[in-house]
Coordinates of C-alpha atoms in Angstrom, one line a residue:
M1 CA -88.8 -18.4 -4.1
D2 CA -91.5 -18.9 -1.3
L3 CA -93.6 -16.6 1.3
Y4 CA -94.4 -17.5 4.3
L5 CA -95.6 -16.3 7.4
A6 CA -93.7 -16.8 10.4
S7 CA -93.8 -16.0 14.3
A8 CA -91.4 -13.3 15.2
G9 CA -89.9 -15.3 17.5
L10 CA -89.7 -17.8 14.4
T11 CA -90.8 -20.3 17.2
G12 CA -93.6 -23.2 15.5
A13 CA -94.0 -24.0 12.2
A14 CA -94.0 -21.3 9.2
T15 CA -97.4 -21.5 7.5
P16 CA -96.9 -21.4 3.6
I17 CA -98.5 -18.5 1.5
A18 CA -97.7 -18.1 -2.3
G19 CA -94.7 -19.0 -4.1
G20 CA -92.6 -19.3 -7.3
F21 CA -91.0 -15.8 -6.8
S22 CA -87.5 -14.7 -8.3
N23 CA -85.0 -12.0 -8.4
V24 CA -87.0 -11.0 -5.5
G25 CA -85.9 -7.3 -4.4
R26 CA -88.2 -5.3 -1.8
V27 CA -91.2 -6.6 0.2
S28 CA -92.9 -4.5 2.6
A29 CA -96.1 -5.5 4.5
T30 CA -99.2 -4.2 6.3
P31 CA -98.5 -3.9 10.0
D32 CA -101.4 -6.6 10.7
G33 CA -98.8 -9.1 8.2
S34 CA -102.3 -9.0 5.7
L35 CA -101.1 -8.2 2.1
F36 CA -97.4 -8.0 1.3
L37 CA -95.8 -6.0 -1.5
I38 CA -93.1 -7.9 -3.5
E39 CA -91.1 -6.6 -6.4
A40 CA -90.0 -9.7 -7.9
T41 CA -90.6 -11.8 -11.2
H42 CA -93.9 -14.0 -10.9
D43 CA -94.6 -16.4 -13.5
G44 CA -92.0 -15.1 -15.7
T45 CA -93.0 -11.1 -15.3
A46 CA -90.8 -9.0 -13.7
G47 CA -93.3 -6.0 -11.3
L48 CA -94.9 -5.3 -8.5
W49 CA -97.2 -8.3 -6.7
M50 CA -99.7 -8.1 -4.1
V51 CA -99.8 -11.4 -1.9
D52 CA -103.3 -11.8 0.4
A53 CA -101.9 -13.9 3.5
A54 CA -105.6 -15.2 4.2
R55 CA -106.5 -15.6 0.5
G56 CA -102.7 -17.0 -0.9
T57 CA -103.2 -15.4 -3.2
V58 CA -100.8 -13.5 -5.8
R59 CA -101.9 -10.2 -8.1
L60 CA -99.5 -8.3 -10.7
L61 CA -100.0 -4.3 -10.0
R62 CA -97.7 -3.3 -12.1
A63 CA -95.3 -4.7 -14.9
G64 CA -91.4 -3.5 -15.0
K65 CA -88.5 -2.6 -12.5
F66 CA -88.2 0.1 -10.6
A67 CA -86.0 2.3 -8.2
G68 CA -88.4 1.8 -4.8
A69 CA -92.0 1.0 -3.7
G70 CA -93.9 1.9 -0.9
L71 CA -97.4 -0.1 0.4
S72 CA -99.4 1.9 3.0
P73 CA -100.4 0.8 6.2
D74 CA -104.5 0.1 5.2
G75 CA -102.8 -1.5 2.4
R76 CA -104.8 0.0 -0.1
R77 CA -102.1 2.2 -2.1
V78 CA -98.7 1.7 -3.1
A79 CA -96.4 4.6 -4.2
V80 CA -94.1 3.3 -7.1
V81 CA -90.6 5.4 -8.1
D82 CA -89.5 5.1 -11.4
Y83 CA -87.5 6.6 -14.3
R84 CA -89.5 7.8 -17.4
N85 CA -87.6 10.0 -20.0
G86 CA -84.9 10.7 -17.4
L87 CA -87.3 11.6 -15.2
R88 CA -87.6 10.3 -11.8
R89 CA -91.8 10.5 -10.9
I90 CA -93.5 9.2 -7.6
T91 CA -96.9 7.3 -8.5
V92 CA -99.2 6.5 -6.4
L93 CA -101.3 3.2 -7.7
R94 CA -104.6 1.8 -6.1
A95 CA -104.0 -1.5 -4.2

């Protein structure tokens, strides 16, 4: 699965940003559309991936599967919900 940037009305051509994702779960973006947080498998690794739309770069933030994740509006932090030892915990990561 590939990530494209398109206008809200889906008019005009969509611009490819990054590709090679599978098992895609949640996707969130900064309000300006410059960064995307994708819960997916990429290059054979399941995890949380940060995509920089301008550069087209894909970076693994954390490997694994998660109960949820959210990106701060400025793109500097990611809140991750996971389970460890039967307990739900929320961790805030620097993006």
